mmCIF file of C-alpha atoms and ligand atoms in Angstrom:
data_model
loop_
_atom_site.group_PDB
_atom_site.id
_atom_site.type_symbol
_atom_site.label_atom_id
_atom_site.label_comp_id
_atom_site.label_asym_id
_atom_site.label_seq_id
_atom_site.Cartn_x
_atom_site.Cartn_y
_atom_site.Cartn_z
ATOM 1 C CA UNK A 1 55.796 162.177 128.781
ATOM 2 C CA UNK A 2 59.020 164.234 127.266
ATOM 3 C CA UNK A 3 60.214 163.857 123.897
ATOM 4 C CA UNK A 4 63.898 162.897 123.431
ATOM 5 C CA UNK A 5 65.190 164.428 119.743
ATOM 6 C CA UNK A 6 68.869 162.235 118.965
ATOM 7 C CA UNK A 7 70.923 164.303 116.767
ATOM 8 C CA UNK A 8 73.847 162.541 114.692
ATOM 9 C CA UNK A 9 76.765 163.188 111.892
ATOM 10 C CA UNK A 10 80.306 163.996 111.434
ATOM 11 C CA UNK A 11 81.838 167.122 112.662
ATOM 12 C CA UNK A 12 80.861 170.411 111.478
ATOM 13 C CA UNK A 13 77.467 168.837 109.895
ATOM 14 C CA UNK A 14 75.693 172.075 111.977
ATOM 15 C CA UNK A 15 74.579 169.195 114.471
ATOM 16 C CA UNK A 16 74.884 171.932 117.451
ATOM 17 C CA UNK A 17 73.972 174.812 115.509
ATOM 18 C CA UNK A 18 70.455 172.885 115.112
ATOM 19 C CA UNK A 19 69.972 171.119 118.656
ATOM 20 C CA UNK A 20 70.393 174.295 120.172
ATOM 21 C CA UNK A 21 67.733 176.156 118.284
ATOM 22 C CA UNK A 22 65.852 173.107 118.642
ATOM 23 C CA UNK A 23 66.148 172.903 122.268
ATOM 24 C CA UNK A 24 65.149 176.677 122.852
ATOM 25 C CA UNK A 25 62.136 176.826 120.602
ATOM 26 C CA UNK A 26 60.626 174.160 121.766
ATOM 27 C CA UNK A 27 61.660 174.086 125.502
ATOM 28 C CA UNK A 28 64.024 171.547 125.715
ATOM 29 C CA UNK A 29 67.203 170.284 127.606
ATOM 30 C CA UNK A 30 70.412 170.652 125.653
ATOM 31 C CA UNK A 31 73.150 168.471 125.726
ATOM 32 C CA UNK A 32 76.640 168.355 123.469
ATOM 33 C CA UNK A 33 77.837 165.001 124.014
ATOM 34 C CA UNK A 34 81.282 165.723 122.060
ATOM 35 C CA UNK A 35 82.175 167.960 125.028
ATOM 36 C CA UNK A 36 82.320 165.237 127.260
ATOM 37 C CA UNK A 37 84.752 163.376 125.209
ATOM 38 C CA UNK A 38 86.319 166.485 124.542
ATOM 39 C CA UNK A 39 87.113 166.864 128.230
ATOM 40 C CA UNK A 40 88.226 163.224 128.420
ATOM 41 C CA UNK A 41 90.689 164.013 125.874
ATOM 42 C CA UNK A 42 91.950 167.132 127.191
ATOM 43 C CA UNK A 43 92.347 165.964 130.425
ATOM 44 C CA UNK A 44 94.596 163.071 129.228
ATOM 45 C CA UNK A 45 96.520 165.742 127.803
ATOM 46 C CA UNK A 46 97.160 167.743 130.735
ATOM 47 C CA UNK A 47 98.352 165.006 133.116
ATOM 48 C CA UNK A 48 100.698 163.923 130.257
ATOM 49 C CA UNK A 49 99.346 160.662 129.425
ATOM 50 C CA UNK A 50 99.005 158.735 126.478
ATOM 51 C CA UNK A 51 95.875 159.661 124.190
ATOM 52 C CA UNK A 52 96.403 156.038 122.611
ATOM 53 C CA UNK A 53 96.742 154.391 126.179
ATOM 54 C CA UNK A 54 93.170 152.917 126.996
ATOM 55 C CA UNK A 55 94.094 153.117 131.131
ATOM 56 C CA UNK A 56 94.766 156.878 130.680
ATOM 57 C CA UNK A 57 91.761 157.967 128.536
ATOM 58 C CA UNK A 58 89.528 155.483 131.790
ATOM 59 C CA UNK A 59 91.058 157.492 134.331
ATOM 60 C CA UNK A 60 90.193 160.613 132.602
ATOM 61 C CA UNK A 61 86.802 159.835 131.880
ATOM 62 C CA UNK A 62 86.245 158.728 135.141
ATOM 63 C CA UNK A 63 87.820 161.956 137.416
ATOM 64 C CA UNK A 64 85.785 164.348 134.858
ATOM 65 C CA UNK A 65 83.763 167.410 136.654
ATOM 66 C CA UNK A 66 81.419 169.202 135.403
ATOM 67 C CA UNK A 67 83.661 172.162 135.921
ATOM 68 C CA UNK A 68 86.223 170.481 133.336
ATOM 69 C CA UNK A 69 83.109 171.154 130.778
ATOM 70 C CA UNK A 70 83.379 174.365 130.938
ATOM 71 C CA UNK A 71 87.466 175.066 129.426
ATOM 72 C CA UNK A 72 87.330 177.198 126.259
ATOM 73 C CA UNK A 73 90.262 175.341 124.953
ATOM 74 C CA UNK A 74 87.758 172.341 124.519
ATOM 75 C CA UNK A 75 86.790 174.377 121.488
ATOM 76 C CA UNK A 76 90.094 173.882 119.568
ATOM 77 C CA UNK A 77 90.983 170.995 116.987
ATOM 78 C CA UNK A 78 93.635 169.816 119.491
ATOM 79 C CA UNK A 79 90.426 168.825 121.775
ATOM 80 C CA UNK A 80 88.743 167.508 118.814
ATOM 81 C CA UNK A 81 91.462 165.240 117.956
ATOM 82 C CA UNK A 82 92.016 164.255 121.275
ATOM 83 C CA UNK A 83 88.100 163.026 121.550
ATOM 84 C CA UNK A 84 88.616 161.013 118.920
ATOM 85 C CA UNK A 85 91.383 159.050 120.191
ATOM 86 C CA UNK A 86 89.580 158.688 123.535
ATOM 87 C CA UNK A 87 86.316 158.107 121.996
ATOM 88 C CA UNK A 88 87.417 154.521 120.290
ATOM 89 C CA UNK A 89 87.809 152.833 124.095
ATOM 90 C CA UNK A 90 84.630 150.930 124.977
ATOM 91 C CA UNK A 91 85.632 151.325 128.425
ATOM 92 C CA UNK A 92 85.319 155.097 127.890
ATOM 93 C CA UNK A 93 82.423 155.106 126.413
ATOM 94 C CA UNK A 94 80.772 152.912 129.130
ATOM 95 C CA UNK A 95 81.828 155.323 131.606
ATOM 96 C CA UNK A 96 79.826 158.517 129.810
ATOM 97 C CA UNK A 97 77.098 156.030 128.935
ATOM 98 C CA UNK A 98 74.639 156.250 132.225
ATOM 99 C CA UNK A 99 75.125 160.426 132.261
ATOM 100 C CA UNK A 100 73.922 160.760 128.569
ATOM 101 C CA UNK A 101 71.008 158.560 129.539
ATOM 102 C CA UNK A 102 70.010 160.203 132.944
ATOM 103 C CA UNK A 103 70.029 163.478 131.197
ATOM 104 C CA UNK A 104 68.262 162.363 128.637
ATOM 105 C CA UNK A 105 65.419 160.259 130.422
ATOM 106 C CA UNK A 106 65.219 162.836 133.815
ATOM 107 C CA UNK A 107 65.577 166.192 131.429
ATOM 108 C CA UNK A 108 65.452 169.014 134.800
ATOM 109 C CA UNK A 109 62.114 170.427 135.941
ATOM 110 C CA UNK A 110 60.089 172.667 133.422
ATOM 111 C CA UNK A 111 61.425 170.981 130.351
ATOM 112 C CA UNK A 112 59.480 169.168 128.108
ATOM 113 C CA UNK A 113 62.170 166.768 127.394
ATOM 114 C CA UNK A 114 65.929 166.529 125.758
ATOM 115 C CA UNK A 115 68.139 166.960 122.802
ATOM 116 C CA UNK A 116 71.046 165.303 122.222
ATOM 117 C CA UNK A 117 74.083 165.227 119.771
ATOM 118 C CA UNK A 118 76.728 163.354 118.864
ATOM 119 C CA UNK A 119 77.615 159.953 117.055
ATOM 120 C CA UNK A 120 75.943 157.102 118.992
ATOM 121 C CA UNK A 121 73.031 158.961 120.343
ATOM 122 C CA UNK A 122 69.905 157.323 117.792
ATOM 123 C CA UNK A 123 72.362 153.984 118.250
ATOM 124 C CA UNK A 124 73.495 153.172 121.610
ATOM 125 C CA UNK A 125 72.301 156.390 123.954
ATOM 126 C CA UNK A 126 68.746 156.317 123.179
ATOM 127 C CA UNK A 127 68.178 153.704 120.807
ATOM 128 C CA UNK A 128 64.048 154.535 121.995
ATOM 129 C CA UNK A 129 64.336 157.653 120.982
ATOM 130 C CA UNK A 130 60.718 159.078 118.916
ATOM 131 C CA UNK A 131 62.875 161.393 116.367
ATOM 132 C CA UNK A 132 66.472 160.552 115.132
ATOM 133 C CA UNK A 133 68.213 162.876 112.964
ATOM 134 C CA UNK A 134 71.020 162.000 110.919
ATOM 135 C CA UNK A 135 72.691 165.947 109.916
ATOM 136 C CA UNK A 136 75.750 165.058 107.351
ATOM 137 C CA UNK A 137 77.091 167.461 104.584
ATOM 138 C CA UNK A 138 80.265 167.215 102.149
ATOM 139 C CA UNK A 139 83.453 166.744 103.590
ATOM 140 C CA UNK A 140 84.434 169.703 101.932
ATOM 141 C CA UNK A 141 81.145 171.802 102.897
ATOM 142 C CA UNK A 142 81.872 170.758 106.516
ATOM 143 C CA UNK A 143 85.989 171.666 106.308
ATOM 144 C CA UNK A 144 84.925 175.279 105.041
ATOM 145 C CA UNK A 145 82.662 175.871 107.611
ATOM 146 C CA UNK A 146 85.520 174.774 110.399
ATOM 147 C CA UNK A 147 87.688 176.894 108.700
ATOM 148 C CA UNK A 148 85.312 179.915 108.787
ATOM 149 C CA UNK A 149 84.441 179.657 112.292
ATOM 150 C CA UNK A 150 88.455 179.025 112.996
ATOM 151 C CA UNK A 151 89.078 182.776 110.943
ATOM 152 C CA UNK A 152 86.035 184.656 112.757
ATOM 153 C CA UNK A 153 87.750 183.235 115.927
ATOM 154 C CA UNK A 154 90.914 185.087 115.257
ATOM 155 C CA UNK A 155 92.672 181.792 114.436
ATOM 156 C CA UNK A 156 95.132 181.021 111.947
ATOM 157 C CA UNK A 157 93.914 178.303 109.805
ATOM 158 C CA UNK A 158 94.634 176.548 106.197
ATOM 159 C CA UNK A 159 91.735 175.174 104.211
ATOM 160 C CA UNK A 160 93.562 172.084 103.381
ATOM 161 C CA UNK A 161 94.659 171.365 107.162
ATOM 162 C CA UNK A 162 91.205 171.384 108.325
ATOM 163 C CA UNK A 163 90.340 169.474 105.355
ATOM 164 C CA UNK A 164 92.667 166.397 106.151
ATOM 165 C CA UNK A 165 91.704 166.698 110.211
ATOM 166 C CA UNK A 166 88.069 166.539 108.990
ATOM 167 C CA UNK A 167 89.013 163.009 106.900
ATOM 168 C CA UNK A 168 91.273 161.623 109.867
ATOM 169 C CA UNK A 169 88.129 162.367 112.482
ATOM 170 C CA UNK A 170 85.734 161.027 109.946
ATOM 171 C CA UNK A 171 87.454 158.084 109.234
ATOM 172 C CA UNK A 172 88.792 157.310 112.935
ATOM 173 C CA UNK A 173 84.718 158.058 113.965
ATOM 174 C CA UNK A 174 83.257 155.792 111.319
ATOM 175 C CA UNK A 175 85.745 152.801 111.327
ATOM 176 C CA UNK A 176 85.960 152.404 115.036
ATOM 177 C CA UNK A 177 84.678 148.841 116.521
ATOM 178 C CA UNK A 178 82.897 150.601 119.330
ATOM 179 C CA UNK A 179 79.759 152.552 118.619
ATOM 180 C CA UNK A 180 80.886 154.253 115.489
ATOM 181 C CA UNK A 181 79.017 156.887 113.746
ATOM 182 C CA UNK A 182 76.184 155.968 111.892
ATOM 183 C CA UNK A 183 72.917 156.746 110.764
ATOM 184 C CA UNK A 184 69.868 154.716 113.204
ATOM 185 C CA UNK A 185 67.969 152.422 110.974
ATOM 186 C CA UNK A 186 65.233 154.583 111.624
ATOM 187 C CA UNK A 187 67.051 158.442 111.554
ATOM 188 C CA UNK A 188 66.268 161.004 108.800
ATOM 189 C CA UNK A 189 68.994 161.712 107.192
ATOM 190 C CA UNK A 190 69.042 165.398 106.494
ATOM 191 C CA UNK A 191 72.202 166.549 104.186
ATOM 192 C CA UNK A 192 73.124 170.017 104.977
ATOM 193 C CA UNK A 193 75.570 170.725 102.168
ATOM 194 C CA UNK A 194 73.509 173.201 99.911
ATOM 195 C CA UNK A 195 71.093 174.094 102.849
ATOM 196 C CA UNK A 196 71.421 177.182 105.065
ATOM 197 C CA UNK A 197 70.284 177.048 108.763
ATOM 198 C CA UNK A 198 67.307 178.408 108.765
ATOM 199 C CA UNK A 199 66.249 176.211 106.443
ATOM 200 C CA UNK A 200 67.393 172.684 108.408
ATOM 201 C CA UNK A 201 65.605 173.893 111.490
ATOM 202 C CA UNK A 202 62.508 174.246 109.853
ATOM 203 C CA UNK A 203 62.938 171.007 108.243
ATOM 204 C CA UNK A 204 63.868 169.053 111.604
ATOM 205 C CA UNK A 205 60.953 171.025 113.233
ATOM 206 C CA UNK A 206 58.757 169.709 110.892
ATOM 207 C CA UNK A 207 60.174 165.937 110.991
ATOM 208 C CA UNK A 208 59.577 166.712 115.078
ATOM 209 C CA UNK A 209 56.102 167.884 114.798
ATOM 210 C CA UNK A 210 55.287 164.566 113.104
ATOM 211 C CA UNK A 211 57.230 161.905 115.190
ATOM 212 C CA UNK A 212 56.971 163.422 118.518
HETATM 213 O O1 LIG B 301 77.975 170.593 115.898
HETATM 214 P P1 LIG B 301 78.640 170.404 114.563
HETATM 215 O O2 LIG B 301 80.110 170.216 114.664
HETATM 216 O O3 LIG B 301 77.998 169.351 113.726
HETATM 217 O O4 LIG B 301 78.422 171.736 113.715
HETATM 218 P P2 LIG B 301 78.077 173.223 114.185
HETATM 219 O O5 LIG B 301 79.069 173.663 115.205
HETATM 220 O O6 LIG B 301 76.638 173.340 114.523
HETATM 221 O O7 LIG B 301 78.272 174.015 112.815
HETATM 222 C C1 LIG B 301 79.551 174.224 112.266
HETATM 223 C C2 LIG B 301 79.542 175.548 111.508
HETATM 224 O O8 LIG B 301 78.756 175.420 110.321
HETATM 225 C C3 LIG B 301 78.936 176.709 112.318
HETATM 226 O O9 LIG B 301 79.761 177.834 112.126
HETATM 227 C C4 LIG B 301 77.576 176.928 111.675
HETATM 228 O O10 LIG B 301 77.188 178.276 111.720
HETATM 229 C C5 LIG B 301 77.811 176.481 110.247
HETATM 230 N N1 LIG B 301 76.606 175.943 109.585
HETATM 231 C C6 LIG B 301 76.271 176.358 108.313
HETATM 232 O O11 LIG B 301 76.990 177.171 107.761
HETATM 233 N N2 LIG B 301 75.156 175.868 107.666
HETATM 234 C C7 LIG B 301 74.380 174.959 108.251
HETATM 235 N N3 LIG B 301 73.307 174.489 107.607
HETATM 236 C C8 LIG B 301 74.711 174.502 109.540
HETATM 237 C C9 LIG B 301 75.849 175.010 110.198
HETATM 238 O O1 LIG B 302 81.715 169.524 117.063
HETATM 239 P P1 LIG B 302 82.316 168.360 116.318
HETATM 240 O O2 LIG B 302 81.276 167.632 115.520
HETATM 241 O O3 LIG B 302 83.540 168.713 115.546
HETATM 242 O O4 LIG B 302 82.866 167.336 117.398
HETATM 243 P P2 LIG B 302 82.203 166.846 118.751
HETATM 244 O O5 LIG B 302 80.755 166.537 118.557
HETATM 245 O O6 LIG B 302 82.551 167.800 119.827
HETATM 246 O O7 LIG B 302 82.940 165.450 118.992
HETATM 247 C C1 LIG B 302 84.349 165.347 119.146
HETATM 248 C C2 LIG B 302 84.718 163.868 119.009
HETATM 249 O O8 LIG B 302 84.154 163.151 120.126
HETATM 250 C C3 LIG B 302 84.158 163.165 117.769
HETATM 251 O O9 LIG B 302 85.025 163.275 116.647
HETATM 252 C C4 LIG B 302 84.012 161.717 118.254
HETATM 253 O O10 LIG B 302 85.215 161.009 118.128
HETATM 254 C C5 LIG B 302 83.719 161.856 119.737
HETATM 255 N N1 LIG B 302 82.293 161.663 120.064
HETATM 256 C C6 LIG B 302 81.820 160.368 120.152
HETATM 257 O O11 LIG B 302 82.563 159.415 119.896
HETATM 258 N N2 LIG B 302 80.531 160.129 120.506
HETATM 259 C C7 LIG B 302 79.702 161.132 120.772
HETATM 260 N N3 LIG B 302 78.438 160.869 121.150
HETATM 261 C C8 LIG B 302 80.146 162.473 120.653
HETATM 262 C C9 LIG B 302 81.465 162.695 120.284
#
Protein backbone atom coordinates (compact mmCIF):
# COMPACT_ATOMS: atom_id res chain seq x y z
CA UNK A 1 0.00 0.00 0.00
CA UNK A 2 1.46 3.80 -0.58
CA UNK A 3 -0.16 6.76 0.64
CA UNK A 4 -1.01 9.49 -1.92
CA UNK A 5 -1.01 13.19 0.06
CA UNK A 6 -3.11 15.82 -2.70
CA UNK A 7 -1.98 19.23 -2.03
CA UNK A 8 -4.25 22.26 -3.29
CA UNK A 9 -4.61 26.34 -3.29
CA UNK A 10 -3.85 29.38 -5.18
CA UNK A 11 -0.41 30.43 -6.01
CA UNK A 12 2.07 31.29 -3.50
CA UNK A 13 -0.20 29.50 -0.65
CA UNK A 14 3.50 27.64 0.29
CA UNK A 15 1.79 24.52 -1.48
CA UNK A 16 5.50 23.46 -2.73
CA UNK A 17 7.31 24.75 0.09
CA UNK A 18 5.19 22.02 2.16
CA UNK A 19 4.96 18.94 -0.37
CA UNK A 20 8.49 19.01 -0.61
CA UNK A 21 9.29 18.77 3.06
CA UNK A 22 6.53 16.46 3.14
CA UNK A 23 7.81 14.26 0.53
CA UNK A 24 11.44 14.06 2.07
CA UNK A 25 10.50 13.40 5.65
CA UNK A 26 8.44 10.91 5.08
CA UNK A 27 9.93 9.20 1.93
CA UNK A 28 7.83 10.16 -0.67
CA UNK A 29 7.61 10.91 -4.50
CA UNK A 30 7.35 14.58 -5.34
CA UNK A 31 5.54 15.99 -7.99
CA UNK A 32 4.74 19.94 -8.98
CA UNK A 33 1.96 19.65 -11.26
CA UNK A 34 2.03 23.57 -12.14
CA UNK A 35 5.32 22.82 -13.95
CA UNK A 36 3.73 20.81 -16.37
CA UNK A 37 1.35 23.46 -17.34
CA UNK A 38 4.02 25.76 -16.98
CA UNK A 39 5.88 24.02 -19.78
CA UNK A 40 2.69 23.83 -21.86
CA UNK A 41 2.54 27.45 -21.67
CA UNK A 42 5.99 28.24 -22.37
CA UNK A 43 6.24 26.14 -25.11
CA UNK A 44 3.24 27.85 -26.84
CA UNK A 45 5.23 30.80 -26.38
CA UNK A 46 8.27 29.83 -28.06
CA UNK A 47 6.78 28.48 -31.31
CA UNK A 48 4.79 31.78 -31.45
CA UNK A 49 1.39 30.56 -31.03
CA UNK A 50 -1.57 31.78 -29.53
CA UNK A 51 -1.81 31.24 -25.58
CA UNK A 52 -5.73 31.78 -26.11
CA UNK A 53 -5.79 29.31 -29.18
CA UNK A 54 -7.02 25.85 -27.72
CA UNK A 55 -5.13 23.87 -30.96
CA UNK A 56 -1.83 25.55 -29.91
CA UNK A 57 -1.87 25.04 -26.09
CA UNK A 58 -2.97 20.72 -27.45
CA UNK A 59 -0.03 20.64 -29.49
CA UNK A 60 2.09 21.90 -26.77
CA UNK A 61 0.89 19.74 -24.21
CA UNK A 62 1.15 16.95 -26.29
CA UNK A 63 5.10 17.37 -27.79
CA UNK A 64 6.15 18.14 -23.96
CA UNK A 65 9.55 16.25 -22.72
CA UNK A 66 10.56 15.81 -19.71
CA UNK A 67 13.60 17.79 -20.63
CA UNK A 68 11.18 20.92 -21.28
CA UNK A 69 10.59 20.50 -17.26
CA UNK A 70 13.61 21.36 -16.51
CA UNK A 71 13.88 25.46 -18.13
CA UNK A 72 14.56 27.93 -15.30
CA UNK A 73 12.51 30.45 -17.09
CA UNK A 74 9.45 28.21 -16.06
CA UNK A 75 10.04 29.98 -12.77
CA UNK A 76 9.01 33.49 -13.98
CA UNK A 77 5.39 35.12 -13.87
CA UNK A 78 5.47 35.12 -17.70
CA UNK A 79 5.29 31.08 -17.28
CA UNK A 80 2.80 31.48 -14.63
CA UNK A 81 0.54 33.46 -16.70
CA UNK A 82 1.00 31.46 -19.54
CA UNK A 83 -0.24 28.17 -17.41
CA UNK A 84 -3.10 29.77 -16.72
CA UNK A 85 -4.23 30.47 -20.10
CA UNK A 86 -3.33 26.90 -21.12
CA UNK A 87 -4.67 25.42 -18.06
CA UNK A 88 -8.56 26.46 -18.89
CA UNK A 89 -8.57 23.86 -22.16
CA UNK A 90 -10.14 20.55 -21.15
CA UNK A 91 -8.34 19.11 -23.94
CA UNK A 92 -5.12 20.14 -22.15
CA UNK A 93 -5.87 19.02 -19.19
CA UNK A 94 -6.89 15.54 -20.52
CA UNK A 95 -3.63 15.26 -22.06
CA UNK A 96 -1.55 15.75 -18.48
CA UNK A 97 -4.33 13.76 -16.83
CA UNK A 98 -2.95 9.90 -17.18
CA UNK A 99 0.91 11.23 -16.18
CA UNK A 100 -0.33 12.85 -12.86
CA UNK A 101 -2.12 9.59 -12.19
CA UNK A 102 0.68 7.05 -13.16
CA UNK A 103 2.98 8.98 -10.98
CA UNK A 104 0.84 9.11 -8.47
CA UNK A 105 -0.54 5.40 -8.34
CA UNK A 106 3.16 3.66 -9.55
CA UNK A 107 5.30 6.27 -7.17
CA UNK A 108 9.22 4.66 -8.34
CA UNK A 109 10.77 1.85 -6.30
CA UNK A 110 11.70 2.57 -2.55
CA UNK A 111 9.01 5.13 -2.04
CA UNK A 112 6.34 4.76 0.16
CA UNK A 113 4.02 6.59 -2.02
CA UNK A 114 3.36 10.30 -3.64
CA UNK A 115 2.70 13.92 -3.13
CA UNK A 116 1.12 16.00 -5.30
CA UNK A 117 0.25 19.76 -5.85
CA UNK A 118 -1.67 21.81 -7.70
CA UNK A 119 -5.46 22.82 -8.26
CA UNK A 120 -7.39 19.67 -9.28
CA UNK A 121 -5.31 17.14 -7.53
CA UNK A 122 -8.01 16.16 -4.25
CA UNK A 123 -10.74 16.83 -7.34
CA UNK A 124 -10.08 15.26 -10.55
CA UNK A 125 -6.27 13.64 -10.19
CA UNK A 126 -6.85 11.57 -7.25
CA UNK A 127 -10.22 12.08 -6.18
CA UNK A 128 -9.22 8.54 -3.82
CA UNK A 129 -6.76 10.15 -2.35
CA UNK A 130 -6.49 9.23 1.95
CA UNK A 131 -5.27 13.00 2.85
CA UNK A 132 -6.32 16.19 0.89
CA UNK A 133 -4.96 19.41 1.84
CA UNK A 134 -6.42 22.56 0.93
CA UNK A 135 -3.11 25.36 1.70
CA UNK A 136 -4.77 29.02 0.95
CA UNK A 137 -3.60 32.36 2.59
CA UNK A 138 -4.61 36.17 1.88
CA UNK A 139 -4.28 37.42 -1.41
CA UNK A 140 -2.18 39.91 -0.05
CA UNK A 141 -0.07 37.42 2.28
CA UNK A 142 0.47 35.33 -0.89
CA UNK A 143 1.45 38.65 -3.31
CA UNK A 144 4.19 39.57 -0.58
CA UNK A 145 5.63 36.41 -0.48
CA UNK A 146 5.90 36.39 -4.61
CA UNK A 147 7.29 39.56 -4.33
CA UNK A 148 9.95 38.52 -1.76
CA UNK A 149 11.06 35.54 -3.50
CA UNK A 150 11.00 37.82 -6.94
CA UNK A 151 13.65 40.51 -4.82
CA UNK A 152 15.92 37.58 -3.27
CA UNK A 153 15.98 36.41 -6.97
CA UNK A 154 17.59 39.57 -8.12
CA UNK A 155 14.35 40.58 -9.88
CA UNK A 156 12.79 43.79 -10.23
CA UNK A 157 9.38 43.66 -8.89
CA UNK A 158 6.38 46.11 -7.63
CA UNK A 159 4.16 44.99 -4.79
CA UNK A 160 1.10 46.11 -6.53
CA UNK A 161 2.02 44.26 -9.96
CA UNK A 162 2.30 41.02 -8.31
CA UNK A 163 -0.68 41.88 -6.42
CA UNK A 164 -3.04 42.30 -9.54
CA UNK A 165 -1.20 39.03 -11.40
CA UNK A 166 -2.05 37.17 -8.15
CA UNK A 167 -6.06 38.37 -8.60
CA UNK A 168 -6.01 37.73 -12.53
CA UNK A 169 -4.47 33.94 -11.80
CA UNK A 170 -6.84 33.55 -8.94
CA UNK A 171 -9.72 34.55 -10.63
CA UNK A 172 -8.87 32.91 -14.19
CA UNK A 173 -8.01 29.49 -11.80
CA UNK A 174 -11.23 29.62 -9.82
CA UNK A 175 -13.82 30.69 -12.51
CA UNK A 176 -12.69 28.33 -15.18
CA UNK A 177 -15.43 25.59 -16.41
CA UNK A 178 -12.80 22.90 -16.42
CA UNK A 179 -11.48 21.57 -13.16
CA UNK A 180 -11.11 24.83 -11.36
CA UNK A 181 -9.50 25.25 -8.09
CA UNK A 182 -11.25 24.20 -5.23
CA UNK A 183 -11.17 22.77 -1.99
CA UNK A 184 -12.23 18.50 -2.12
CA UNK A 185 -15.33 18.04 -0.11
CA UNK A 186 -13.26 16.16 2.06
CA UNK A 187 -9.65 18.44 2.11
CA UNK A 188 -8.45 20.28 5.26
CA UNK A 189 -8.29 23.46 4.64
CA UNK A 190 -5.19 24.83 6.25
CA UNK A 191 -4.88 28.88 5.93
CA UNK A 192 -1.33 29.86 5.91
CA UNK A 193 -1.67 33.62 6.26
CA UNK A 194 -0.42 34.20 9.95
CA UNK A 195 1.43 30.76 10.01
CA UNK A 196 5.16 30.29 9.36
CA UNK A 197 6.45 27.03 7.72
CA UNK A 198 7.52 25.21 10.22
CA UNK A 199 4.52 25.44 11.74
CA UNK A 200 2.15 24.14 8.53
CA UNK A 201 4.38 21.13 8.17
CA UNK A 202 3.87 20.05 11.49
CA UNK A 203 0.29 20.64 11.17
CA UNK A 204 -0.10 18.65 7.73
CA UNK A 205 2.18 15.96 9.34
CA UNK A 206 -0.08 15.59 11.94
CA UNK A 207 -3.41 15.64 9.66
CA UNK A 208 -1.11 12.74 7.69
CA UNK A 209 -0.35 10.70 10.66
CA UNK A 210 -4.11 10.42 11.24
CA UNK A 211 -5.59 9.83 7.68
CA UNK A 212 -2.89 7.83 6.21
O1 LIG B 1 3.84 26.37 -4.30
P1 LIG B 1 3.17 27.68 -3.96
O2 LIG B 1 3.12 28.62 -5.10
O3 LIG B 1 1.83 27.51 -3.32
O4 LIG B 1 4.04 28.39 -2.83
P2 LIG B 1 5.57 28.19 -2.41
O5 LIG B 1 6.43 28.35 -3.61
O6 LIG B 1 5.72 26.96 -1.59
O7 LIG B 1 5.75 29.41 -1.40
C1 LIG B 1 5.80 30.74 -1.87
C2 LIG B 1 6.71 31.55 -0.94
O8 LIG B 1 6.07 31.72 0.33
C3 LIG B 1 8.06 30.86 -0.67
O9 LIG B 1 9.06 31.85 -0.75
C4 LIG B 1 7.92 30.35 0.76
O10 LIG B 1 9.15 30.36 1.44
C5 LIG B 1 6.96 31.34 1.37
N1 LIG B 1 6.13 30.78 2.46
C6 LIG B 1 5.98 31.47 3.64
O11 LIG B 1 6.55 32.54 3.77
N2 LIG B 1 5.21 30.97 4.67
C7 LIG B 1 4.57 29.81 4.54
N3 LIG B 1 3.82 29.35 5.54
C8 LIG B 1 4.68 29.10 3.33
C9 LIG B 1 5.48 29.61 2.28
O1 LIG C 1 3.54 28.05 -7.99
P1 LIG C 1 2.21 28.69 -8.30
O2 LIG C 1 1.17 28.29 -7.30
O3 LIG C 1 2.30 30.16 -8.53
O4 LIG C 1 1.74 28.14 -9.71
P2 LIG C 1 1.79 26.66 -10.28
O5 LIG C 1 1.35 25.67 -9.26
O6 LIG C 1 3.12 26.44 -10.91
O7 LIG C 1 0.66 26.70 -11.40
C1 LIG C 1 0.70 27.59 -12.51
C2 LIG C 1 -0.68 27.59 -13.16
O8 LIG C 1 -0.92 26.29 -13.72
C3 LIG C 1 -1.85 27.83 -12.20
O9 LIG C 1 -2.15 29.21 -12.04
C4 LIG C 1 -2.99 27.06 -12.88
O10 LIG C 1 -3.62 27.84 -13.86
C5 LIG C 1 -2.29 25.92 -13.59
N1 LIG C 1 -2.42 24.63 -12.88
C6 LIG C 1 -3.59 23.92 -13.03
O11 LIG C 1 -4.53 24.40 -13.69
N2 LIG C 1 -3.75 22.71 -12.44
C7 LIG C 1 -2.77 22.18 -11.71
N3 LIG C 1 -2.93 20.96 -11.17
C8 LIG C 1 -1.57 22.90 -11.51
C9 LIG C 1 -1.43 24.14 -12.11
Amino acid sequence: MTIVVAIDGPAAAGKGTLARRVAKDLNLAYLDTGLLYRATGFAVIQAGGDLDDANDALKAAQNLTPTDLENEKLRHDEAAQAASKVAVVQPVRDELLEFQRRFASQPPAGKAGAVLDGRDIGTVVCPDAPVKLFVTASCEVRAQRRLKELQDRGLEAIYAQVLQDMKDRDARDSQRAAAPLKAADDAVILDTSDLGIEEVIEQAKSIISEKA
